[in-house]
PDB file of C-alpha atoms and ligand atoms in Angstrom:
ATOM      1  CA  UNK A 643     -53.130  39.640 -41.962  1.00  0.00           C
ATOM      2  CA  UNK A 644     -51.713  43.013 -41.280  1.00  0.00           C
ATOM      3  CA  UNK A 645     -48.459  44.279 -39.808  1.00  0.00           C
ATOM      4  CA  UNK A 646     -48.752  46.560 -36.790  1.00  0.00           C
ATOM      5  CA  UNK A 647     -46.476  49.490 -36.027  1.00  0.00           C
ATOM      6  CA  UNK A 648     -46.247  50.615 -32.421  1.00  0.00           C
ATOM      7  CA  UNK A 649     -44.762  54.044 -31.748  1.00  0.00           C
ATOM      8  CA  UNK A 650     -45.345  57.158 -29.647  1.00  0.00           C
ATOM      9  CA  UNK A 651     -44.447  60.833 -29.874  1.00  0.00           C
ATOM     10  CA  UNK A 652     -42.904  60.558 -26.385  1.00  0.00           C
ATOM     11  CA  UNK A 653     -40.115  58.468 -27.925  1.00  0.00           C
ATOM     12  CA  UNK A 654     -39.057  61.553 -29.902  1.00  0.00           C
ATOM     13  CA  UNK A 655     -38.829  63.567 -26.675  1.00  0.00           C
ATOM     14  CA  UNK A 656     -35.972  61.490 -25.246  1.00  0.00           C
ATOM     15  CA  UNK A 657     -33.121  63.935 -25.861  1.00  0.00           C
ATOM     16  CA  UNK A 658     -29.575  62.709 -25.123  1.00  0.00           C
ATOM     17  CA  UNK A 659     -28.033  66.055 -26.033  1.00  0.00           C
ATOM     18  CA  UNK A 660     -26.537  67.946 -28.964  1.00  0.00           C
ATOM     19  CA  UNK A 661     -24.314  65.866 -31.202  1.00  0.00           C
ATOM     20  CA  UNK A 662     -25.366  62.559 -29.656  1.00  0.00           C
ATOM     21  CA  UNK A 663     -25.761  59.898 -32.379  1.00  0.00           C
ATOM     22  CA  UNK A 664     -28.894  58.404 -30.772  1.00  0.00           C
ATOM     23  CA  UNK A 665     -30.900  61.499 -31.683  1.00  0.00           C
ATOM     24  CA  UNK A 666     -34.633  62.143 -31.989  1.00  0.00           C
ATOM     25  CA  UNK A 667     -33.989  62.617 -35.733  1.00  0.00           C
ATOM     26  CA  UNK A 668     -33.480  58.848 -35.989  1.00  0.00           C
ATOM     27  CA  UNK A 669     -37.054  57.982 -35.118  1.00  0.00           C
ATOM     28  CA  UNK A 670     -38.366  60.871 -37.212  1.00  0.00           C
ATOM     29  CA  UNK A 671     -36.480  59.429 -40.195  1.00  0.00           C
ATOM     30  CA  UNK A 672     -37.944  55.950 -39.631  1.00  0.00           C
ATOM     31  CA  UNK A 673     -41.495  57.277 -39.294  1.00  0.00           C
ATOM     32  CA  UNK A 674     -41.095  59.496 -42.357  1.00  0.00           C
ATOM     33  CA  UNK A 675     -40.007  56.476 -44.390  1.00  0.00           C
ATOM     34  CA  UNK A 676     -43.082  54.572 -43.202  1.00  0.00           C
ATOM     35  CA  UNK A 677     -45.303  57.440 -44.372  1.00  0.00           C
ATOM     36  CA  UNK A 678     -44.687  56.453 -48.004  1.00  0.00           C
ATOM     37  CA  UNK A 679     -47.817  55.286 -49.875  1.00  0.00           C
ATOM     38  CA  UNK A 680     -46.611  51.667 -50.012  1.00  0.00           C
ATOM     39  CA  UNK A 681     -46.987  51.529 -46.210  1.00  0.00           C
ATOM     40  CA  UNK A 682     -50.589  52.735 -46.142  1.00  0.00           C
ATOM     41  CA  UNK A 683     -51.663  49.211 -45.216  1.00  0.00           C
ATOM     42  CA  UNK A 684     -49.810  49.276 -41.904  1.00  0.00           C
ATOM     43  CA  UNK A 685     -51.954  49.575 -38.821  1.00  0.00           C
ATOM     44  CA  UNK A 686     -50.413  52.109 -36.430  1.00  0.00           C
ATOM     45  CA  UNK A 687     -50.997  52.049 -32.687  1.00  0.00           C
ATOM     46  CA  UNK A 688     -49.776  54.201 -29.825  1.00  0.00           C
ATOM     47  CA  UNK A 689     -47.276  52.450 -27.591  1.00  0.00           C
ATOM     48  CA  UNK A 690     -48.558  52.281 -24.017  1.00  0.00           C
ATOM     49  CA  UNK A 691     -46.151  52.773 -21.126  1.00  0.00           C
ATOM     50  CA  UNK A 692     -44.903  49.523 -19.656  1.00  0.00           C
ATOM     51  CA  UNK A 693     -45.942  48.809 -16.105  1.00  0.00           C
ATOM     52  CA  UNK A 694     -42.970  48.867 -13.767  1.00  0.00           C
ATOM     53  CA  UNK A 695     -43.791  45.266 -12.827  1.00  0.00           C
ATOM     54  CA  UNK A 696     -43.367  44.234 -16.469  1.00  0.00           C
ATOM     55  CA  UNK A 697     -39.903  45.787 -16.575  1.00  0.00           C
ATOM     56  CA  UNK A 698     -39.079  44.266 -13.194  1.00  0.00           C
ATOM     57  CA  UNK A 699     -39.312  40.789 -14.743  1.00  0.00           C
ATOM     58  CA  UNK A 700     -35.829  41.378 -16.216  1.00  0.00           C
ATOM     59  CA  UNK A 701     -34.408  44.258 -14.127  1.00  0.00           C
ATOM     60  CA  UNK A 702     -34.388  44.427 -10.308  1.00  0.00           C
ATOM     61  CA  UNK A 703     -37.297  46.583  -9.112  1.00  0.00           C
ATOM     62  CA  UNK A 704     -34.905  49.002  -7.421  1.00  0.00           C
ATOM     63  CA  UNK A 705     -33.056  49.458 -10.726  1.00  0.00           C
ATOM     64  CA  UNK A 706     -36.316  50.485 -12.424  1.00  0.00           C
ATOM     65  CA  UNK A 707     -36.936  53.013  -9.643  1.00  0.00           C
ATOM     66  CA  UNK A 708     -33.358  54.251  -9.798  1.00  0.00           C
ATOM     67  CA  UNK A 709     -33.555  54.919 -13.553  1.00  0.00           C
ATOM     68  CA  UNK A 710     -36.881  56.747 -13.289  1.00  0.00           C
ATOM     69  CA  UNK A 711     -35.614  58.818 -10.349  1.00  0.00           C
ATOM     70  CA  UNK A 712     -32.471  59.736 -12.316  1.00  0.00           C
ATOM     71  CA  UNK A 713     -34.548  61.588 -14.930  1.00  0.00           C
ATOM     72  CA  UNK A 714     -33.836  65.312 -14.396  1.00  0.00           C
ATOM     73  CA  UNK A 715     -36.562  67.980 -14.322  1.00  0.00           C
ATOM     74  CA  UNK A 716     -34.408  70.046 -16.672  1.00  0.00           C
ATOM     75  CA  UNK A 717     -31.106  69.676 -18.477  1.00  0.00           C
ATOM     76  CA  UNK A 718     -29.239  66.405 -18.782  1.00  0.00           C
ATOM     77  CA  UNK A 719     -27.955  63.661 -16.521  1.00  0.00           C
ATOM     78  CA  UNK A 720     -25.291  61.200 -17.630  1.00  0.00           C
ATOM     79  CA  UNK A 721     -25.906  57.675 -16.350  1.00  0.00           C
ATOM     80  CA  UNK A 722     -22.623  56.833 -18.038  1.00  0.00           C
ATOM     81  CA  UNK A 723     -20.443  58.625 -20.581  1.00  0.00           C
ATOM     82  CA  UNK A 724     -22.788  57.935 -23.495  1.00  0.00           C
ATOM     83  CA  UNK A 725     -26.116  57.091 -21.830  1.00  0.00           C
ATOM     84  CA  UNK A 726     -27.678  60.494 -21.203  1.00  0.00           C
ATOM     85  CA  UNK A 727     -31.179  61.238 -19.925  1.00  0.00           C
ATOM     86  CA  UNK A 728     -33.266  64.415 -19.999  1.00  0.00           C
ATOM     87  CA  UNK A 729     -36.833  65.298 -18.920  1.00  0.00           C
ATOM     88  CA  UNK A 730     -38.550  63.274 -21.657  1.00  0.00           C
ATOM     89  CA  UNK A 731     -36.461  60.139 -21.200  1.00  0.00           C
ATOM     90  CA  UNK A 732     -38.556  58.401 -18.556  1.00  0.00           C
ATOM     91  CA  UNK A 733     -41.782  58.312 -20.517  1.00  0.00           C
ATOM     92  CA  UNK A 734     -39.884  57.394 -23.696  1.00  0.00           C
ATOM     93  CA  UNK A 735     -38.200  54.458 -21.960  1.00  0.00           C
ATOM     94  CA  UNK A 736     -41.469  53.237 -20.459  1.00  0.00           C
ATOM     95  CA  UNK A 737     -43.247  53.421 -23.820  1.00  0.00           C
ATOM     96  CA  UNK A 738     -40.340  51.750 -25.653  1.00  0.00           C
ATOM     97  CA  UNK A 739     -40.652  48.727 -23.356  1.00  0.00           C
ATOM     98  CA  UNK A 740     -44.446  48.946 -23.335  1.00  0.00           C
ATOM     99  CA  UNK A 741     -44.550  48.886 -27.131  1.00  0.00           C
ATOM    100  CA  UNK A 742     -42.962  45.453 -27.225  1.00  0.00           C
ATOM    101  CA  UNK A 743     -45.384  44.080 -24.606  1.00  0.00           C
ATOM    102  CA  UNK A 744     -48.390  45.531 -26.444  1.00  0.00           C
ATOM    103  CA  UNK A 745     -47.088  44.102 -29.724  1.00  0.00           C
ATOM    104  CA  UNK A 746     -46.845  40.666 -28.112  1.00  0.00           C
ATOM    105  CA  UNK A 747     -50.420  40.947 -26.849  1.00  0.00           C
ATOM    106  CA  UNK A 748     -51.716  41.993 -30.284  1.00  0.00           C
ATOM    107  CA  UNK A 749     -49.913  39.210 -32.140  1.00  0.00           C
ATOM    108  CA  UNK A 750     -50.947  36.603 -29.557  1.00  0.00           C
ATOM    109  CA  UNK A 751     -54.548  37.785 -29.909  1.00  0.00           C
ATOM    110  CA  UNK A 752     -54.345  37.277 -33.673  1.00  0.00           C
ATOM    111  CA  UNK A 753     -54.881  40.965 -34.399  1.00  0.00           C
ATOM    112  CA  UNK A 754     -51.814  40.933 -36.661  1.00  0.00           C
ATOM    113  CA  UNK A 755     -49.313  38.390 -37.866  1.00  0.00           C
ATOM    114  CA  UNK A 756     -46.336  40.496 -36.841  1.00  0.00           C
ATOM    115  CA  UNK A 757     -45.367  43.937 -35.560  1.00  0.00           C
ATOM    116  CA  UNK A 758     -42.585  46.522 -35.632  1.00  0.00           C
ATOM    117  CA  UNK A 759     -41.932  48.779 -32.647  1.00  0.00           C
ATOM    118  CA  UNK A 760     -40.584  52.124 -33.857  1.00  0.00           C
ATOM    119  CA  UNK A 761     -39.289  53.320 -30.510  1.00  0.00           C
ATOM    120  CA  UNK A 762     -36.307  54.776 -28.693  1.00  0.00           C
ATOM    121  CA  UNK A 763     -34.281  54.643 -26.491  1.00  0.00           C
ATOM    122  CA  UNK A 764     -32.979  51.295 -27.713  1.00  0.00           C
ATOM    123  CA  UNK A 765     -32.595  48.458 -25.238  1.00  0.00           C
ATOM    124  CA  UNK A 766     -30.270  45.582 -26.044  1.00  0.00           C
ATOM    125  CA  UNK A 767     -27.224  46.874 -24.133  1.00  0.00           C
ATOM    126  CA  UNK A 768     -29.165  47.350 -20.876  1.00  0.00           C
ATOM    127  CA  UNK A 769     -28.036  44.683 -18.416  1.00  0.00           C
ATOM    128  CA  UNK A 770     -30.109  43.655 -15.393  1.00  0.00           C
ATOM    129  CA  UNK A 771     -28.595  46.338 -13.147  1.00  0.00           C
ATOM    130  CA  UNK A 772     -26.733  48.549 -15.583  1.00  0.00           C
ATOM    131  CA  UNK A 773     -27.849  51.094 -18.188  1.00  0.00           C
ATOM    132  CA  UNK A 774     -25.273  51.470 -20.949  1.00  0.00           C
ATOM    133  CA  UNK A 775     -24.799  52.046 -24.660  1.00  0.00           C
ATOM    134  CA  UNK A 776     -27.732  54.504 -24.991  1.00  0.00           C
ATOM    135  CA  UNK A 777     -30.060  51.885 -23.412  1.00  0.00           C
ATOM    136  CA  UNK A 778     -32.100  52.245 -20.187  1.00  0.00           C
ATOM    137  CA  UNK A 779     -34.503  49.285 -20.112  1.00  0.00           C
ATOM    138  CA  UNK A 780     -33.993  46.148 -22.202  1.00  0.00           C
ATOM    139  CA  UNK A 781     -37.128  46.486 -24.302  1.00  0.00           C
ATOM    140  CA  UNK A 782     -36.833  43.182 -26.151  1.00  0.00           C
ATOM    141  CA  UNK A 783     -36.100  41.196 -22.992  1.00  0.00           C
ATOM    142  CA  UNK A 784     -39.095  42.835 -21.304  1.00  0.00           C
ATOM    143  CA  UNK A 785     -41.187  41.675 -24.273  1.00  0.00           C
ATOM    144  CA  UNK A 786     -39.785  38.148 -24.147  1.00  0.00           C
ATOM    145  CA  UNK A 787     -40.506  37.917 -20.409  1.00  0.00           C
ATOM    146  CA  UNK A 788     -44.009  39.231 -21.062  1.00  0.00           C
ATOM    147  CA  UNK A 789     -44.617  36.550 -23.697  1.00  0.00           C
ATOM    148  CA  UNK A 790     -43.731  33.917 -21.129  1.00  0.00           C
ATOM    149  CA  UNK A 791     -45.486  35.407 -18.099  1.00  0.00           C
ATOM    150  CA  UNK A 792     -48.657  36.767 -19.683  1.00  0.00           C
ATOM    151  CA  UNK A 793     -49.178  34.169 -22.408  1.00  0.00           C
ATOM    152  CA  UNK A 794     -47.624  31.047 -20.936  1.00  0.00           C
ATOM    153  CA  UNK A 795     -45.094  30.563 -23.735  1.00  0.00           C
ATOM    154  CA  UNK A 796     -42.265  28.182 -22.898  1.00  0.00           C
ATOM    155  CA  UNK A 797     -39.755  28.781 -25.724  1.00  0.00           C
ATOM    156  CA  UNK A 798     -39.036  32.356 -26.756  1.00  0.00           C
ATOM    157  CA  UNK A 799     -36.246  33.515 -29.092  1.00  0.00           C
ATOM    158  CA  UNK A 800     -34.514  36.807 -29.838  1.00  0.00           C
ATOM    159  CA  UNK A 801     -32.409  37.307 -32.961  1.00  0.00           C
ATOM    160  CA  UNK A 802     -30.281  40.469 -32.954  1.00  0.00           C
ATOM    161  CA  UNK A 803     -28.648  41.814 -36.136  1.00  0.00           C
ATOM    162  CA  UNK A 804     -27.580  45.162 -34.707  1.00  0.00           C
ATOM    163  CA  UNK A 805     -23.882  45.756 -35.426  1.00  0.00           C
ATOM    164  CA  UNK A 806     -23.181  45.814 -31.681  1.00  0.00           C
ATOM    165  CA  UNK A 807     -23.495  42.705 -29.559  1.00  0.00           C
ATOM    166  CA  UNK A 808     -26.643  42.617 -27.417  1.00  0.00           C
ATOM    167  CA  UNK A 809     -24.769  42.076 -24.169  1.00  0.00           C
ATOM    168  CA  UNK A 810     -27.762  42.968 -22.038  1.00  0.00           C
ATOM    169  CA  UNK A 811     -30.108  40.501 -23.687  1.00  0.00           C
ATOM    170  CA  UNK A 812     -27.437  37.814 -23.538  1.00  0.00           C
ATOM    171  CA  UNK A 813     -26.903  38.451 -19.822  1.00  0.00           C
ATOM    172  CA  UNK A 814     -30.625  38.166 -19.123  1.00  0.00           C
ATOM    173  CA  UNK A 815     -30.992  34.967 -21.171  1.00  0.00           C
ATOM    174  CA  UNK A 816     -27.709  33.323 -20.135  1.00  0.00           C
ATOM    175  CA  UNK A 817     -28.899  30.623 -17.754  1.00  0.00           C
ATOM    176  CA  UNK A 818     -32.499  30.167 -18.917  1.00  0.00           C
ATOM    177  CA  UNK A 819     -32.941  27.301 -21.409  1.00  0.00           C
ATOM    178  CA  UNK A 820     -36.471  28.528 -22.255  1.00  0.00           C
ATOM    179  CA  UNK A 821     -34.882  31.556 -23.937  1.00  0.00           C
ATOM    180  CA  UNK A 822     -32.721  31.659 -27.090  1.00  0.00           C
ATOM    181  CA  UNK A 823     -30.462  34.509 -28.150  1.00  0.00           C
ATOM    182  CA  UNK A 824     -28.779  34.554 -31.567  1.00  0.00           C
ATOM    183  CA  UNK A 825     -26.661  37.488 -32.671  1.00  0.00           C
ATOM    184  CA  UNK A 826     -24.624  38.692 -35.619  1.00  0.00           C
ATOM    185  CA  UNK A 827     -22.412  41.671 -34.810  1.00  0.00           C
ATOM    186  CA  UNK A 828     -19.048  43.210 -35.585  1.00  0.00           C
ATOM    187  CA  UNK A 829     -16.135  42.028 -33.452  1.00  0.00           C
ATOM    188  CA  UNK A 830     -14.014  43.664 -32.180  1.00  0.00           C
ATOM    189  CA  UNK A 831     -16.412  46.486 -31.347  1.00  0.00           C
ATOM    190  CA  UNK A 832     -18.342  47.942 -28.384  1.00  0.00           C
ATOM    191  CA  UNK A 833     -19.351  46.427 -25.962  1.00  0.00           C
ATOM    192  CA  UNK A 834     -16.694  43.713 -26.383  1.00  0.00           C
ATOM    193  CA  UNK A 835     -18.830  40.643 -25.660  1.00  0.00           C
ATOM    194  CA  UNK A 836     -20.256  38.207 -28.207  1.00  0.00           C
ATOM    195  CA  UNK A 837     -17.516  35.681 -28.962  1.00  0.00           C
ATOM    196  CA  UNK A 838     -18.497  32.250 -30.284  1.00  0.00           C
ATOM    197  CA  UNK A 839     -17.341  30.729 -26.994  1.00  0.00           C
ATOM    198  CA  UNK A 840     -20.168  32.492 -25.101  1.00  0.00           C
ATOM    199  CA  UNK A 841     -22.817  29.762 -25.355  1.00  0.00           C
ATOM    200  CA  UNK A 842     -25.061  30.116 -22.310  1.00  0.00           C
ATOM    201  CA  UNK A 843     -26.800  26.969 -21.130  1.00  0.00           C
ATOM    202  CA  UNK A 844     -27.584  24.090 -23.489  1.00  0.00           C
ATOM    203  CA  UNK A 845     -26.296  26.276 -26.334  1.00  0.00           C
ATOM    204  CA  UNK A 846     -29.151  28.751 -25.927  1.00  0.00           C
ATOM    205  CA  UNK A 847     -26.771  31.599 -26.856  1.00  0.00           C
ATOM    206  CA  UNK A 848     -25.435  31.581 -30.427  1.00  0.00           C
ATOM    207  CA  UNK A 849     -22.981  34.321 -31.313  1.00  0.00           C
ATOM    208  CA  UNK A 850     -21.821  34.772 -34.900  1.00  0.00           C
ATOM    209  CA  UNK A 851     -19.303  37.639 -34.795  1.00  0.00           C
ATOM    210  CA  UNK A 852     -18.253  39.243 -38.078  1.00  0.00           C
ATOM    211  CA  UNK A 853     -14.889  40.835 -38.862  1.00  0.00           C
ATOM    212  CA  UNK A 854     -14.670  44.545 -39.694  1.00  0.00           C
ATOM    213  CA  UNK A 855     -15.505  45.169 -43.374  1.00  0.00           C
ATOM    214  CA  UNK A 856     -17.612  42.003 -43.626  1.00  0.00           C
ATOM    215  CA  UNK A 857     -20.630  42.496 -45.865  1.00  0.00           C
ATOM    216  CA  UNK A 858     -23.673  40.817 -47.346  1.00  0.00           C
ATOM    217  CA  UNK A 859     -22.048  37.464 -48.100  1.00  0.00           C
ATOM    218  CA  UNK A 860     -20.607  37.037 -44.607  1.00  0.00           C
ATOM    219  CA  UNK A 861     -23.853  38.150 -42.941  1.00  0.00           C
ATOM    220  CA  UNK A 862     -26.001  35.802 -45.000  1.00  0.00           C
ATOM    221  CA  UNK A 863     -23.592  32.910 -44.377  1.00  0.00           C
ATOM    222  CA  UNK A 864     -23.631  33.553 -40.607  1.00  0.00           C
ATOM    223  CA  UNK A 865     -27.404  33.625 -40.610  1.00  0.00           C
ATOM    224  CA  UNK A 866     -27.828  30.595 -42.884  1.00  0.00           C
ATOM    225  CA  UNK A 867     -25.160  28.411 -41.286  1.00  0.00           C
ATOM    226  CA  UNK A 868     -25.273  29.424 -37.608  1.00  0.00           C
ATOM    227  CA  UNK A 869     -28.232  31.474 -36.438  1.00  0.00           C
ATOM    228  CA  UNK A 870     -31.169  30.105 -38.442  1.00  0.00           C
ATOM    229  CA  UNK A 871     -30.401  26.389 -37.968  1.00  0.00           C
ATOM    230  CA  UNK A 872     -29.982  26.881 -34.208  1.00  0.00           C
ATOM    231  CA  UNK A 873     -33.159  28.946 -34.071  1.00  0.00           C
ATOM    232  CA  UNK A 874     -35.089  26.244 -35.940  1.00  0.00           C
ATOM    233  CA  UNK A 875     -33.735  23.521 -33.635  1.00  0.00           C
ATOM    234  CA  UNK A 876     -34.788  25.578 -30.614  1.00  0.00           C
ATOM    235  CA  UNK A 877     -38.363  25.545 -31.891  1.00  0.00           C
ATOM    236  CA  UNK A 878     -39.484  28.987 -30.725  1.00  0.00           C
ATOM    237  CA  UNK A 879     -43.098  29.722 -29.845  1.00  0.00           C
ATOM    238  CA  UNK A 880     -42.420  33.408 -30.514  1.00  0.00           C
ATOM    239  CA  UNK A 881     -39.586  35.187 -32.345  1.00  0.00           C
ATOM    240  CA  UNK A 882     -38.360  38.660 -31.441  1.00  0.00           C
ATOM    241  CA  UNK A 883     -35.968  40.687 -33.558  1.00  0.00           C
ATOM    242  CA  UNK A 884     -33.570  43.300 -32.194  1.00  0.00           C
ATOM    243  CA  UNK A 885     -33.567  45.317 -35.397  1.00  0.00           C
ATOM    244  CA  UNK A 886     -30.570  47.598 -35.390  1.00  0.00           C
ATOM    245  CA  UNK A 887     -29.522  48.935 -38.765  1.00  0.00           C
ATOM    246  CA  UNK A 888     -26.010  50.117 -37.880  1.00  0.00           C
ATOM    247  CA  UNK A 889     -24.282  47.281 -39.765  1.00  0.00           C
ATOM    248  CA  UNK A 890     -25.200  49.207 -42.930  1.00  0.00           C
ATOM    249  CA  UNK A 891     -22.148  50.260 -44.905  1.00  0.00           C
ATOM    250  CA  UNK A 892     -23.056  53.953 -44.490  1.00  0.00           C
ATOM    251  CA  UNK A 893     -23.237  53.795 -40.691  1.00  0.00           C
ATOM    252  CA  UNK A 894     -20.699  56.010 -38.895  1.00  0.00           C
ATOM    253  CA  UNK A 895     -20.365  53.930 -35.701  1.00  0.00           C
ATOM    254  CA  UNK A 896     -19.071  50.657 -37.175  1.00  0.00           C
ATOM    255  CA  UNK A 897     -17.487  49.158 -40.263  1.00  0.00           C
ATOM    256  CA  UNK A 898     -19.653  46.336 -41.562  1.00  0.00           C
ATOM    257  CA  UNK A 899     -21.024  46.708 -45.078  1.00  0.00           C
ATOM    258  CA  UNK A 900     -24.616  45.510 -45.131  1.00  0.00           C
ATOM    259  CA  UNK A 901     -27.169  46.893 -47.601  1.00  0.00           C
ATOM    260  CA  UNK A 902     -30.904  47.474 -47.367  1.00  0.00           C
ATOM    261  CA  UNK A 903     -31.665  44.238 -49.173  1.00  0.00           C
ATOM    262  CA  UNK A 904     -29.725  42.267 -46.559  1.00  0.00           C
ATOM    263  CA  UNK A 905     -32.257  43.413 -43.969  1.00  0.00           C
ATOM    264  CA  UNK A 906     -35.141  42.383 -46.202  1.00  0.00           C
ATOM    265  CA  UNK A 907     -33.476  39.017 -46.785  1.00  0.00           C
ATOM    266  CA  UNK A 908     -32.860  38.380 -43.074  1.00  0.00           C
ATOM    267  CA  UNK A 909     -36.388  39.444 -42.172  1.00  0.00           C
ATOM    268  CA  UNK A 910     -37.866  37.046 -44.705  1.00  0.00           C
ATOM    269  CA  UNK A 911     -35.687  34.167 -43.465  1.00  0.00           C
ATOM    270  CA  UNK A 912     -36.770  34.842 -39.859  1.00  0.00           C
ATOM    271  CA  UNK A 913     -40.406  34.974 -40.932  1.00  0.00           C
ATOM    272  CA  UNK A 914     -39.971  31.588 -42.621  1.00  0.00           C
ATOM    273  CA  UNK A 915     -38.772  30.076 -39.346  1.00  0.00           C
ATOM    274  CA  UNK A 916     -41.623  31.802 -37.517  1.00  0.00           C
ATOM    275  CA  UNK A 917     -44.130  30.415 -40.006  1.00  0.00           C
ATOM    276  CA  UNK A 918     -42.878  26.847 -39.505  1.00  0.00           C
ATOM    277  CA  UNK A 919     -42.360  27.090 -35.760  1.00  0.00           C
ATOM    278  CA  UNK A 920     -44.981  29.447 -34.340  1.00  0.00           C
ATOM    279  CA  UNK A 921     -47.683  30.395 -36.850  1.00  0.00           C
ATOM    280  CA  UNK A 922     -45.604  33.367 -38.005  1.00  0.00           C
ATOM    281  CA  UNK A 923     -45.593  35.153 -34.645  1.00  0.00           C
ATOM    282  CA  UNK A 924     -42.792  37.761 -34.757  1.00  0.00           C
ATOM    283  CA  UNK A 925     -42.240  41.138 -33.101  1.00  0.00           C
ATOM    284  CA  UNK A 926     -39.370  43.393 -34.073  1.00  0.00           C
ATOM    285  CA  UNK A 927     -38.090  46.459 -32.271  1.00  0.00           C
ATOM    286  CA  UNK A 928     -35.737  49.218 -33.322  1.00  0.00           C
ATOM    287  CA  UNK A 929     -32.271  49.186 -31.785  1.00  0.00           C
ATOM    288  CA  UNK A 930     -29.399  51.146 -33.436  1.00  0.00           C
ATOM    289  CA  UNK A 931     -28.793  52.757 -36.827  1.00  0.00           C
ATOM    290  CA  UNK A 932     -27.092  56.140 -37.010  1.00  0.00           C
ATOM    291  CA  UNK A 933     -26.925  57.178 -40.666  1.00  0.00           C
ATOM    292  CA  UNK A 934     -30.352  58.716 -41.106  1.00  0.00           C
ATOM    293  CA  UNK A 935     -30.774  57.833 -44.772  1.00  0.00           C
ATOM    294  CA  UNK A 936     -29.518  54.257 -44.349  1.00  0.00           C
ATOM    295  CA  UNK A 937     -31.665  53.882 -41.241  1.00  0.00           C
ATOM    296  CA  UNK A 938     -34.789  55.068 -43.056  1.00  0.00           C
ATOM    297  CA  UNK A 939     -34.201  52.879 -46.100  1.00  0.00           C
ATOM    298  CA  UNK A 940     -33.246  49.824 -44.048  1.00  0.00           C
ATOM    299  CA  UNK A 941     -36.252  50.161 -41.745  1.00  0.00           C
ATOM    300  CA  UNK A 942     -38.473  50.448 -44.797  1.00  0.00           C
ATOM    301  CA  UNK A 943     -36.938  47.297 -46.293  1.00  0.00           C
ATOM    302  CA  UNK A 944     -37.470  45.471 -42.983  1.00  0.00           C
ATOM    303  CA  UNK A 945     -41.115  46.534 -42.649  1.00  0.00           C
ATOM    304  CA  UNK A 946     -41.789  45.823 -46.337  1.00  0.00           C
ATOM    305  CA  UNK A 947     -40.651  42.247 -45.709  1.00  0.00           C
ATOM    306  CA  UNK A 948     -42.827  42.007 -42.589  1.00  0.00           C
ATOM    307  CA  UNK A 949     -45.851  43.126 -44.586  1.00  0.00           C
ATOM    308  CA  UNK A 950     -45.179  40.493 -47.247  1.00  0.00           C
ATOM    309  CA  UNK A 951     -45.472  37.666 -44.710  1.00  0.00           C
TER     310      UNK A 951
HETATM  311 ZN1  LIG B 260     -25.846  49.190 -32.404  1.00  0.00          ZN
END
C-alpha cells in the first residue's frame, strides 16, 4: 500500500517574522526534497482545516477561540517571546491539526498503510491552555484524540524524537492510561520537562532524555532499551510520530548529533511495532528541524522508510 502525504500551501503562509527559525522555508525545503523522482509513488492530499470541535478535544474551547482571535489582520502578534502569529497563522494552524485527523481517517479506511503530515506550525509544545515554543495547537494530540473519538480506538501511542521534549503532549496524556507518550530529547534543553521520573499514570509516559552531544549510539540505545519495549507492552492500536529533525548534528538549536540514517532506522523500528500491534497503522507529523539541508535530508529518509513498509 501507499504512503500518503498531507500538506497545504496555507502552512507556508504562517509567518513568524524575519529571522525566526520556524520559517516558511522549512516546509518548502521538506516539500522540495519530496519532489525527487524516488518519491513519485507518494499520494499527496490537501490538508483540510480541523473543525474547532476536533481541537477542543485536547484544548479548552475558549483557548481555541482565543488563539484564532489573536491572529492579526496585518503585522505580527507575539503570544509569547518566540510564538509569533501573523495573518496566515490561523488557517495554517487549523490545517496542521486537520492534516493529522485526515491522515488518521485515511489510514483507518485502509486507503494507505501510513502517512506523513508536512505541516507547520508544529504542535508538541502546545499545552491545553498555553501556546508556546512556536506551537499553537497540539496537532498530534488532536490526531490521537480523533483516533479515539471518531474511530473508537482504546490504546493510542505517540513517539516523539524531536530534540525538545514534547511537554504539551505529555501534559495532555498525563492521566489517561489509554494514551502512551514516549520521548527521546536533549536534556537539559527547552522546555525543561522530560526527566525519567515523569511517568504519568501506569507508566504511560516514558521519557528517555539524552545528554548534550549524544549521537546515534545513544539514540538507538534509548529507543531499543526504553521506548520500543514500553511501546510494544502498551499494545497500541495506532502509532503517531512527532517527527522533529532538530536532533540532527547540523541543527542550530540543540547539540545532539543524529544523522539522517538514524531517522530511517527509528522509523523502521516504529513501523515494525506498528505491524505487530496494529496492522502497520502509523501517522507521522512534522515538528521541529531548523537546518534546512538537514531537515530536507532527514525528512526524506523518514518518508523513504515509511514507503518501504
Ligand atoms: Zn524541537
